[in-house]
Coordinates of C-alpha atoms (C1' of nucleotides) in Angstrom, one line a residue:
Chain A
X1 CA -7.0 17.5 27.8
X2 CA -7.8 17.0 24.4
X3 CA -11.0 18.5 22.6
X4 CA -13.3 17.2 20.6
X5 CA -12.3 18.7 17.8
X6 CA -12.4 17.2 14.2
X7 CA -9.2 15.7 14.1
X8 CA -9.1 13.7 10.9
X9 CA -8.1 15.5 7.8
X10 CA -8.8 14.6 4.2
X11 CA -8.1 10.7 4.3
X12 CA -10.1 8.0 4.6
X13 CA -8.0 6.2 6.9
X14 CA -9.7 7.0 10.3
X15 CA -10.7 3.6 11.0
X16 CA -12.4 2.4 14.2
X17 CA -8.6 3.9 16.0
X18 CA -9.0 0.7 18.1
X19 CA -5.3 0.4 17.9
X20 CA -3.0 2.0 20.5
X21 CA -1.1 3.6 18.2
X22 CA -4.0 5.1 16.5
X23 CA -4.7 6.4 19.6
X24 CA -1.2 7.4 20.4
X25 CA -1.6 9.2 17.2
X26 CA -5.2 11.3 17.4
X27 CA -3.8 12.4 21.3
X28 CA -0.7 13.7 20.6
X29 CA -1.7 14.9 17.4
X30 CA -4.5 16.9 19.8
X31 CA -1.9 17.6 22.1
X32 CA 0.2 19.4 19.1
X33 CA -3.0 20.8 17.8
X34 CA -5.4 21.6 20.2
X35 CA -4.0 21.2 23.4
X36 CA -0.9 22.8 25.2
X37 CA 1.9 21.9 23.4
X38 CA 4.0 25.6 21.6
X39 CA 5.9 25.2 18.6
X40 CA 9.6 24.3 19.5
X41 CA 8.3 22.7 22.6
X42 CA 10.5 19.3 23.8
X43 CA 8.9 16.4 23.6
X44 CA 10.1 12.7 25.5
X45 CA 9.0 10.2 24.7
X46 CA 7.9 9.3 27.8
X47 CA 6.1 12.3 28.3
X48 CA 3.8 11.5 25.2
X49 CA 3.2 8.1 26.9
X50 CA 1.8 10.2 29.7
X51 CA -0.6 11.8 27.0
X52 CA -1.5 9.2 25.0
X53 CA -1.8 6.8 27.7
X54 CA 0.3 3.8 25.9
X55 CA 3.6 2.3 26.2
X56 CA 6.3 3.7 24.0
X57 CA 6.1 1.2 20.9
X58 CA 2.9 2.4 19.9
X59 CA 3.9 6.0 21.1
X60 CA 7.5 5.9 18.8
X61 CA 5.3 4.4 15.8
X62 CA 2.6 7.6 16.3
X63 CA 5.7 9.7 16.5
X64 CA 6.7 8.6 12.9
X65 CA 3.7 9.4 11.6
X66 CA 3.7 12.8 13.2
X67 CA 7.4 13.2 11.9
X68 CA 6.4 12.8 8.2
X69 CA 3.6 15.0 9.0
X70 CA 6.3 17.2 10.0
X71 CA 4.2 18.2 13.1
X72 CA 7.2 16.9 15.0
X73 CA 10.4 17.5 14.2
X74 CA 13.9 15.4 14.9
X75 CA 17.7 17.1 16.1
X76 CA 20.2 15.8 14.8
X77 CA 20.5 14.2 18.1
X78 CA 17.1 12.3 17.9
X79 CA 15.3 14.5 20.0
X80 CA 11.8 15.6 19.4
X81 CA 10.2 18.8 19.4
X82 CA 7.0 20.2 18.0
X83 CA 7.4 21.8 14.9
X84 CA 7.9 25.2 14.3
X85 CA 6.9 26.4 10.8
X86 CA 8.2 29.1 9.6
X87 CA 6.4 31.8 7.5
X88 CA 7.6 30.3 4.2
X89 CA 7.2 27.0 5.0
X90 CA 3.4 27.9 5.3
X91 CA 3.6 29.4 2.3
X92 CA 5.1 26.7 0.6
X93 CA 2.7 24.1 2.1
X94 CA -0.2 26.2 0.2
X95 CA 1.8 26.2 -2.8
X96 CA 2.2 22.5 -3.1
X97 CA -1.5 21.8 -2.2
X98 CA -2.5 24.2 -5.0
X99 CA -0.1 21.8 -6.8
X100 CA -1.4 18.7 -5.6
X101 CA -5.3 19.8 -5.2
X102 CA -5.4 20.6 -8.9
X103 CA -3.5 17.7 -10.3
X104 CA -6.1 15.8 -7.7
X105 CA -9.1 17.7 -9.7
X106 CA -7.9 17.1 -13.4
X107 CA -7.6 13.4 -12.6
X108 CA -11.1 13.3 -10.8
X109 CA -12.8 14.9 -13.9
X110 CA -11.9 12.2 -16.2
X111 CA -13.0 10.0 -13.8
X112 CA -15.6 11.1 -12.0
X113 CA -19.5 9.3 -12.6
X114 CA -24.0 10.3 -11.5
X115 CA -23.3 8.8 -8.3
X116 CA -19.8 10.7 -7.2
X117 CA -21.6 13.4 -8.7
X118 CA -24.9 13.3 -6.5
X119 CA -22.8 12.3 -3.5
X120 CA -20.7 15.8 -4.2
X121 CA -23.7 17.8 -4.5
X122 CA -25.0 16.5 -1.1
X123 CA -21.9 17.1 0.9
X124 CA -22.0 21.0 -0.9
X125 CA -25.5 21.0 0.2
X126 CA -24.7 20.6 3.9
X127 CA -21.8 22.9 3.3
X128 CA -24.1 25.5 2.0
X129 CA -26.7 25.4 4.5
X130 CA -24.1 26.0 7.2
X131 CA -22.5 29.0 5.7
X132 CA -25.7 30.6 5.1
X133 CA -27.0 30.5 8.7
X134 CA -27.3 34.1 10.0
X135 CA -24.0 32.9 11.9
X136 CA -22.3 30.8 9.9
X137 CA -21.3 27.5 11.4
X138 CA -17.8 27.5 11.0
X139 CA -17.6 23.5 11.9
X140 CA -20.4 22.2 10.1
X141 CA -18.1 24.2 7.1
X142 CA -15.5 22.4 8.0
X143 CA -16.7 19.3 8.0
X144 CA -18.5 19.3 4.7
X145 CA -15.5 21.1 3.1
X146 CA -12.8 17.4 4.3
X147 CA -15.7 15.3 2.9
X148 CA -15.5 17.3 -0.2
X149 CA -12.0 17.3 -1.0
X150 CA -12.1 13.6 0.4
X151 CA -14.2 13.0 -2.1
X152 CA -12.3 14.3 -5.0
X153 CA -9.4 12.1 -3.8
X154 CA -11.0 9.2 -3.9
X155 CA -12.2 10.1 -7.4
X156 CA -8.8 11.3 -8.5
X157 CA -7.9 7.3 -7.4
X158 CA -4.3 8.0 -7.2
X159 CA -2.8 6.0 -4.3
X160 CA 0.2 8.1 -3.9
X161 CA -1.8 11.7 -3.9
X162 CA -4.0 10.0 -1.3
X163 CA -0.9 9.5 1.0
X164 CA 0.6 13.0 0.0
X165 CA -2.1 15.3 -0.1
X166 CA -3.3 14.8 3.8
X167 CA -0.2 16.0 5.0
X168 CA -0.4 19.3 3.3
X169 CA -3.6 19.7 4.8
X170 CA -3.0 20.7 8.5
X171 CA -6.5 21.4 10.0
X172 CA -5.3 24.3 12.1
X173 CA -4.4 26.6 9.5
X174 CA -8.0 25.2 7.6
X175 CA -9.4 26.2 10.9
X176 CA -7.7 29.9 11.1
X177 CA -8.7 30.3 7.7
X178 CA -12.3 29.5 7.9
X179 CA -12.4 31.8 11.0
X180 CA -11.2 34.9 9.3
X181 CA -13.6 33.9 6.7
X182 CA -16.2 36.4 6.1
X183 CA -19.8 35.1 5.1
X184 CA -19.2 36.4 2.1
X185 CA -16.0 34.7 1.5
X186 CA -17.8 31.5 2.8
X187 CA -20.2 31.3 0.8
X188 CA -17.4 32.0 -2.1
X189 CA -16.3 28.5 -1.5
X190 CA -19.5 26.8 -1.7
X191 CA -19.8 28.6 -5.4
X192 CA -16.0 27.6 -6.1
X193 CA -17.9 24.0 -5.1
X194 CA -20.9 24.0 -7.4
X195 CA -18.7 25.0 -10.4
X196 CA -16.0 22.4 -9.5
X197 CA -19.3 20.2 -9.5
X198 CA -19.7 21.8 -13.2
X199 CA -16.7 21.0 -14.2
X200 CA -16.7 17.5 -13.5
X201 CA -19.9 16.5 -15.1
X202 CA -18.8 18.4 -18.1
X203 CA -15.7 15.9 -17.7
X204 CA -13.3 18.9 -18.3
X205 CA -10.4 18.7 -16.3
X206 CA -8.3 21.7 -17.3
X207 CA -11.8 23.5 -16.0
X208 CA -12.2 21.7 -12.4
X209 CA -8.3 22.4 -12.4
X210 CA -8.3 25.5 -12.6
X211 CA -11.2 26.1 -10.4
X212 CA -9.8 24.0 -7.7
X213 CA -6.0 26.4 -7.9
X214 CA -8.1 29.7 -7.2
X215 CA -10.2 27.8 -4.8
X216 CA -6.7 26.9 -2.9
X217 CA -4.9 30.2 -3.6
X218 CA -7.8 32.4 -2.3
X219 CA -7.6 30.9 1.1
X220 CA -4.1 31.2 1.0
X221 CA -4.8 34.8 0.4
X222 CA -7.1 35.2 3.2
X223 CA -4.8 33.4 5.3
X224 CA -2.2 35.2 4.5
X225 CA -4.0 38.4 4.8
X226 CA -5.5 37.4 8.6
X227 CA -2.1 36.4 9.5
X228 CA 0.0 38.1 8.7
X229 CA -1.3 41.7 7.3
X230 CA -0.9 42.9 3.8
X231 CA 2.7 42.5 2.8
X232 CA 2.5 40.2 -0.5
X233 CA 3.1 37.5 -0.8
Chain B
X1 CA 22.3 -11.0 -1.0
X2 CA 22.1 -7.1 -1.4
X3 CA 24.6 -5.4 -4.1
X4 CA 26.2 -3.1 -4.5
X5 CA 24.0 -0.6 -6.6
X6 CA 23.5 2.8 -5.2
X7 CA 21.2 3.0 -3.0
X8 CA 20.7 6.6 -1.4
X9 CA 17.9 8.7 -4.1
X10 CA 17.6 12.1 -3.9
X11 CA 17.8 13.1 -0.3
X12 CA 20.7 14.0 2.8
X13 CA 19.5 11.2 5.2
X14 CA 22.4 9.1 4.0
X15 CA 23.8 9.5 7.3
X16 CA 26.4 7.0 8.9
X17 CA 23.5 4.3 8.8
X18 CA 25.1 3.2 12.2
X19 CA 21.3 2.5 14.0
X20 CA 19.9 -1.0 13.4
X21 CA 16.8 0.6 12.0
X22 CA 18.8 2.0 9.4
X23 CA 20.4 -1.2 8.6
X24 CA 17.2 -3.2 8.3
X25 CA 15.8 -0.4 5.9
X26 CA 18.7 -0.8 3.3
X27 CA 18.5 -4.2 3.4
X28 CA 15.0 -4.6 3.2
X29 CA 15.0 -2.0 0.4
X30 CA 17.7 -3.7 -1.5
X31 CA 16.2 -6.9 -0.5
X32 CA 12.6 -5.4 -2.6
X33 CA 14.8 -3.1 -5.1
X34 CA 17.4 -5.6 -6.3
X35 CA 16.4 -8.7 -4.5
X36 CA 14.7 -11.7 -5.1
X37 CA 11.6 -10.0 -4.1
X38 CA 8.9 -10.1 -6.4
X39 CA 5.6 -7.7 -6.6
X40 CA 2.7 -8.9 -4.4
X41 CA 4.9 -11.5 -3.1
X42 CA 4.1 -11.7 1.0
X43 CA 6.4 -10.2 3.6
X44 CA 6.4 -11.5 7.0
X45 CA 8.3 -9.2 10.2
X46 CA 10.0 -12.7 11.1
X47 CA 11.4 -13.5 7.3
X48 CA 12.1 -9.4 7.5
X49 CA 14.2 -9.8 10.5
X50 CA 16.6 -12.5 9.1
X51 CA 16.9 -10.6 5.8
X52 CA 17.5 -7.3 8.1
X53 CA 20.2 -9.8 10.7
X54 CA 18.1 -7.6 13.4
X55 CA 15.1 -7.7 15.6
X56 CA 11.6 -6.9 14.8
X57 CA 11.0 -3.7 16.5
X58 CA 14.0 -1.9 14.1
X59 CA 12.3 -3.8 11.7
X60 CA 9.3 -2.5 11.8
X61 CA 10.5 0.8 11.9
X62 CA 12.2 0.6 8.7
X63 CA 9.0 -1.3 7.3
X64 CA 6.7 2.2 8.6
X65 CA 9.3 4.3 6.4
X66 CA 9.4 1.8 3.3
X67 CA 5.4 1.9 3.6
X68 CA 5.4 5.7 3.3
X69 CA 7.7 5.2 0.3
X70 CA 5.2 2.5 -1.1
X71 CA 7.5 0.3 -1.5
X72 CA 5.5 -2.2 0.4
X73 CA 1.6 -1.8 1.1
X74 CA -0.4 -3.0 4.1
X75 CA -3.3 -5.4 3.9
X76 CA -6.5 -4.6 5.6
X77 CA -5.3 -7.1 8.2
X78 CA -2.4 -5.4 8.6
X79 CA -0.3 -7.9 6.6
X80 CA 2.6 -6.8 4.3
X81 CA 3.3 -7.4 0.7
X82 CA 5.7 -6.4 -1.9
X83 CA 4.2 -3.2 -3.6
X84 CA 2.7 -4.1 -7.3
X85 CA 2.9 -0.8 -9.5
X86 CA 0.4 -0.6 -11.9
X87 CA 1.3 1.8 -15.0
X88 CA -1.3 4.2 -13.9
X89 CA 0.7 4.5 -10.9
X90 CA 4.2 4.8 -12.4
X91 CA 2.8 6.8 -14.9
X92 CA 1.8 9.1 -12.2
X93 CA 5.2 9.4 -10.0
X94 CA 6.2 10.8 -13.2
X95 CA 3.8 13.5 -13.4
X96 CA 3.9 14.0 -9.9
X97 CA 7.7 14.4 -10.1
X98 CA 7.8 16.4 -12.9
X99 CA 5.4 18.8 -10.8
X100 CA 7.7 18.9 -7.5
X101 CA 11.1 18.8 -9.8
X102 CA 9.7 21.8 -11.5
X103 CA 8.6 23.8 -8.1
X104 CA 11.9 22.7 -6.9
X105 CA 13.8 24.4 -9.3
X106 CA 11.8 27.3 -9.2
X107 CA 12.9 27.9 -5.8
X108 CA 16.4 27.2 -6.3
X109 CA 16.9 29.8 -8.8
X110 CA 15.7 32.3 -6.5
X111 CA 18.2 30.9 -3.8
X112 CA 21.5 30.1 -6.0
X113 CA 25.0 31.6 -5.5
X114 CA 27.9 31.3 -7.0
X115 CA 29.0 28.5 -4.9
X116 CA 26.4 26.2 -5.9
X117 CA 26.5 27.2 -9.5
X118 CA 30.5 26.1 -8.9
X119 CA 28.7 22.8 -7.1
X120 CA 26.7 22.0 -9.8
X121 CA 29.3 22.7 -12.7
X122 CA 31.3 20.5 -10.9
X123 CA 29.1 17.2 -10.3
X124 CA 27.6 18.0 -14.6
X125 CA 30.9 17.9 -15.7
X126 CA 31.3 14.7 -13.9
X127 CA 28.5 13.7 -15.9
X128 CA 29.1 15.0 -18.9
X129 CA 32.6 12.8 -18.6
X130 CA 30.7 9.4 -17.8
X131 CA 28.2 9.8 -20.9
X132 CA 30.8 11.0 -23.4
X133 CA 32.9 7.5 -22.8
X134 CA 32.6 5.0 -26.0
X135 CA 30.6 3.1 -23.7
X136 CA 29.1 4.7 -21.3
X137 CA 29.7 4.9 -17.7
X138 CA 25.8 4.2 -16.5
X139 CA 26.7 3.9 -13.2
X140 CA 28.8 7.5 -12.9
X141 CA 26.5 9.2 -14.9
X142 CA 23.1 7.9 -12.7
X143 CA 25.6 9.0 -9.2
X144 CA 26.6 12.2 -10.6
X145 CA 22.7 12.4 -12.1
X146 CA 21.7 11.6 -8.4
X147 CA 24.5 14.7 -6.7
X148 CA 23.1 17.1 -9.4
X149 CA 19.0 16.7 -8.4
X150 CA 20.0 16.5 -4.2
X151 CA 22.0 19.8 -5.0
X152 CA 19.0 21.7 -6.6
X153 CA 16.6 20.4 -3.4
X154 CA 19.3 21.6 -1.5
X155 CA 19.3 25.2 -2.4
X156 CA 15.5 25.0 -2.7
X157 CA 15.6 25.4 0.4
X158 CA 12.0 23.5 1.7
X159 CA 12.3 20.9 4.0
X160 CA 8.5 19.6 2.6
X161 CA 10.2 19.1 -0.7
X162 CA 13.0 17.1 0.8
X163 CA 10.2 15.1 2.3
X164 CA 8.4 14.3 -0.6
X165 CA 10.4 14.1 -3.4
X166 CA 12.7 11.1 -2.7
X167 CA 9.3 9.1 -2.4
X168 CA 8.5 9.6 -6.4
X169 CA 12.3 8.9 -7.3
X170 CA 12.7 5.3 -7.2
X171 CA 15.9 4.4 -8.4
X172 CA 15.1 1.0 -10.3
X173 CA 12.6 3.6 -12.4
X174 CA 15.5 5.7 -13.2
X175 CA 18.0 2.4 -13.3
X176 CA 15.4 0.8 -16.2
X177 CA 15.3 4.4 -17.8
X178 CA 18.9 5.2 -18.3
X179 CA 19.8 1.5 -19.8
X180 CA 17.6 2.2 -22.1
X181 CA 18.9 5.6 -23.2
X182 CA 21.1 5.8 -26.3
X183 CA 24.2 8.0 -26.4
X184 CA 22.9 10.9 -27.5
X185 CA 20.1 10.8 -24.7
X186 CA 22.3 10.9 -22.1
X187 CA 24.4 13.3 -23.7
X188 CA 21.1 15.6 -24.1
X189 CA 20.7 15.0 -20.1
X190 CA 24.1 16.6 -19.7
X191 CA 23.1 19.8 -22.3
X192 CA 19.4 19.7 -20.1
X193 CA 21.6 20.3 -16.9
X194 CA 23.9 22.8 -18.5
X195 CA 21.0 24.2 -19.3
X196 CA 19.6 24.2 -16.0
X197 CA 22.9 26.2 -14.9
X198 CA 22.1 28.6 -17.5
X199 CA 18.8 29.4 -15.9
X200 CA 19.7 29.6 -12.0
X201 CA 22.8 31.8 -13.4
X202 CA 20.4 34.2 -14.9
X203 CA 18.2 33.7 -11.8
X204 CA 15.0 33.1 -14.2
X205 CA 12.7 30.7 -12.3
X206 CA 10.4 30.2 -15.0
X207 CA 13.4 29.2 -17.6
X208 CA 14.4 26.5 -14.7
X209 CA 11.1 25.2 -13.8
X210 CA 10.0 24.8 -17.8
X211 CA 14.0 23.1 -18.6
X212 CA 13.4 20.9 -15.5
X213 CA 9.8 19.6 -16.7
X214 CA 10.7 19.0 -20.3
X215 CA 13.7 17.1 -18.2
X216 CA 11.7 14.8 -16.2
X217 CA 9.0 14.5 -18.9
X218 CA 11.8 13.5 -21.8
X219 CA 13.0 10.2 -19.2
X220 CA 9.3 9.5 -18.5
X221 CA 8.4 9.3 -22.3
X222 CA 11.6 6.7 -23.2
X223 CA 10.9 5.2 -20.0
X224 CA 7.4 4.4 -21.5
X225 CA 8.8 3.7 -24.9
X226 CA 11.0 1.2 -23.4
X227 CA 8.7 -0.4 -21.1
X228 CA 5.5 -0.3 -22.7
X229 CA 6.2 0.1 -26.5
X230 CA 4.7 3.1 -28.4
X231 CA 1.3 3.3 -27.0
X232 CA 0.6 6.9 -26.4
X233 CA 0.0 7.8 -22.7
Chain C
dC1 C1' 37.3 33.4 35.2
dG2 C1' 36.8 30.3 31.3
dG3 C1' 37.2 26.1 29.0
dA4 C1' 38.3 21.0 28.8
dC5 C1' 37.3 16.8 31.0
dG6 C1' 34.8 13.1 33.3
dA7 C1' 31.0 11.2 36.0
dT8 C1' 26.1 11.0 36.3
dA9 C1' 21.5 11.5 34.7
dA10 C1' 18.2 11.7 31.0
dT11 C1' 16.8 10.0 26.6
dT12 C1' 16.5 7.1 22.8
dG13 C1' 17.4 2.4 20.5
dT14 C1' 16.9 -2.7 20.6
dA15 C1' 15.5 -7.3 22.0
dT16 C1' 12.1 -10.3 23.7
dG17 C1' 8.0 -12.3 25.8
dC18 C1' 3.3 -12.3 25.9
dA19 C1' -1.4 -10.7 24.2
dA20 C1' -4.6 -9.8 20.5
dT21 C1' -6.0 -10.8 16.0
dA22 C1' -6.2 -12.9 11.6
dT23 C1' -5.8 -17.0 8.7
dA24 C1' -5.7 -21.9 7.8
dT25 C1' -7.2 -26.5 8.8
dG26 C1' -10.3 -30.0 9.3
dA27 C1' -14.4 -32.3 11.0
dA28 C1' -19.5 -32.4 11.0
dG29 C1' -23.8 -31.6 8.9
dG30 C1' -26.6 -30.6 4.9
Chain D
dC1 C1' -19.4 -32.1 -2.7
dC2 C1' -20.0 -27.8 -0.5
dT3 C1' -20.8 -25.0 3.5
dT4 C1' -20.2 -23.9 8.6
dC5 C1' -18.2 -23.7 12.5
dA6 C1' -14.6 -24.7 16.0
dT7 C1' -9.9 -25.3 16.8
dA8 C1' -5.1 -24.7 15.8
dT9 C1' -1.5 -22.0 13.8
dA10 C1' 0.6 -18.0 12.0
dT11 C1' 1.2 -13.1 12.3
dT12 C1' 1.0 -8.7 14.1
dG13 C1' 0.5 -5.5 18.3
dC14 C1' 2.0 -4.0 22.9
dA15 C1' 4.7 -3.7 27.2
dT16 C1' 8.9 -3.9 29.4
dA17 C1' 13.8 -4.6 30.5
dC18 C1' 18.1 -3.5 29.2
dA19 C1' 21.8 -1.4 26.1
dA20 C1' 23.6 2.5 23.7
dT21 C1' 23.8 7.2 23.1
dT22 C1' 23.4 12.0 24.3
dA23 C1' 23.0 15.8 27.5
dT24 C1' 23.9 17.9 32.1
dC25 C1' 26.6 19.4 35.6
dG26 C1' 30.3 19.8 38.6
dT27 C1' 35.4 19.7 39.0
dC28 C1' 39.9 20.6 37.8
dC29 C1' 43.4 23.0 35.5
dG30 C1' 45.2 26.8 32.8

DNA sequence: CGGACGATAATTGTATGCAATATATGAAGG
DNA sequence: CCTTCATATATTGCATACAATTATCGTCCG
């Protein structure tokens, strides 16, 4: 039922998900993600017991989560559904990461030291080396580019951005990005990397901001663009 | 135990508060807010439940939504706490605020009509009353402060914003800011406001978002003044 | 035929008991 | 006196039964 996709998204709290409700959470987020579920879909409760395999206290506490996610949305009669975003909501989800990303940047220049440093310029490595593969491989990209940003947020050491920023970060719209990603446009990002990298050892943060905001806006751009044609935005 | 203070920030999930879960999280926010809580103190689910006069499992739902809030923070054995703020951290709901505040204003001058310019007259001339007493009214004028910010996330119109923002407005932040105002700096909230309506009648986003930030950034610097003396930030 | 009403079914909300895990206590050994 | 380890205690996690709420559907009445 559910893939084996890379589930977790910027956020270090992956943990060894011995818990039940960690579990209830990475299925049904799976479910939501990956697997069958449609947007607007009902959900019971029950039925994501099914899923997740659990009992419903760990099932309603993965459903919280989910809600402040907003993967799962709440009538007013305390149904569930899964979530349908609208157009503008996408929009605005890329507008407040641009926000957040940059704010996230500025505060890991100042703060940022040789080993972060070498540790960002081996991630980028990896990065590199997977976009520049005759056929770029789109997860190895993926994967390098969440330890990236990771990294910045734990740089940035900001508590509350670390429990904000995650949920602006919903890996399938990464994922239908990085798809319509040319190589070129792939390899764009591991440049927007080594100069974010450039920034932060010259300590200038108004720099690795703005770096980091066109970073963000592009792929908003090409998502836009793969999405949803070329009406602007 | 729990007074009377206003509770509700920012934010239309008032609701009837019928559901025990409800209950237990305005107690135990009251409890942490206005309570004989103290920062880093320890918080058990059992002394939660007698505080909350319900079971656990509401309670721990309420404890899931004030750990999103920060209110409280999770050990890494799972154990709860009061929340300890450093002044990094305060400093940064600020800036974080100012950010969303500003975006959130943006979008409401896009979306206002004449009925919410009439709304928002309305509630600032409330204000304007409770400041302009000989003493004033700190109570009205952090309500009709309170109606005045929910109205502009209303008419932004993003259901992400609604989300987040309420999380970076803690009232006791706001409560410890406004004491400390003099006369004249509540009454230059209430000219910042009719400001505000100046700029959503003229439908100029960028005159909202920059009168908004200067907004928020004015109660974070006497906030700071008051709290921290005259260090520079 | 359509709409209000009431019974029934489906769904979510709460309490509680037990299981799993973490901490505190204290005795034995160095 | 300090450390180590085993046992006891405190605390959180999970499953389940039951209560409260909401939706569904058929019936009656206009």
């Amino acid at each position: 039922m559910a893939e084996g996709l890379p589930i977790a998204i910027y956020s270090a709290n992956s943990r060894f998900m011995s818990r039940a409700s960690d579990t209830a959470y990475e299925k049904i987020r799976s479910f939501i993600l990956y697997g069958e579920a449609r947007p607007g879909m009902q959900l019971t409760e029950e039925r994501l017991c099914e899923i997740a395999g659990v009992s419903r206290t760990p099932v309603r506490d993965a459903v919280q989560r989910l809600e402040n996610e907003m993967l799962v949305v709440r009538s007013a009669s305390k149904r569930l559904s899964v979530a349908d975003w609208s157009d503008d909501e996408i929009d605005e989800m890329f507008a407040l990461r641009a926000m957040l990303e940059c704010h996230a940047a500025e505060r890991a220049a100042r703060r940022m030291d040789e080993n972060g440093l070498d540790r960002l310029r081996k991630v980028n490595g990896d990065l590199t080396r997977a976009v520049q593969l005759a056929t770029p491989d789109i997860t190895g990209f993926l994967e390098a580019n969440r330890q990236f940003h990771d990294l910045i947020l734990e740089y940035a050491q900001s508590p509350r951005l670390s429990k904000l920023l995650p949920a602006l970060v919903e890996q399938p719209v990464v994922r239908r990005t990085a798809n319509q990603y040319s190589g070129d446009d792939l390899i764009q990002s591991a440049k927007d990397h080594d100069e974010l990298i450039a920034a932060f050892a010259a300590g200038d943060k108004d720099w690795a901001g703005a770096v980091m905001t066109s970073h963000i806006r592009r792929a908003f751009h090409s998502f836009h663009l793969a999405t949803r044609g070329s009406e602007t935005p």
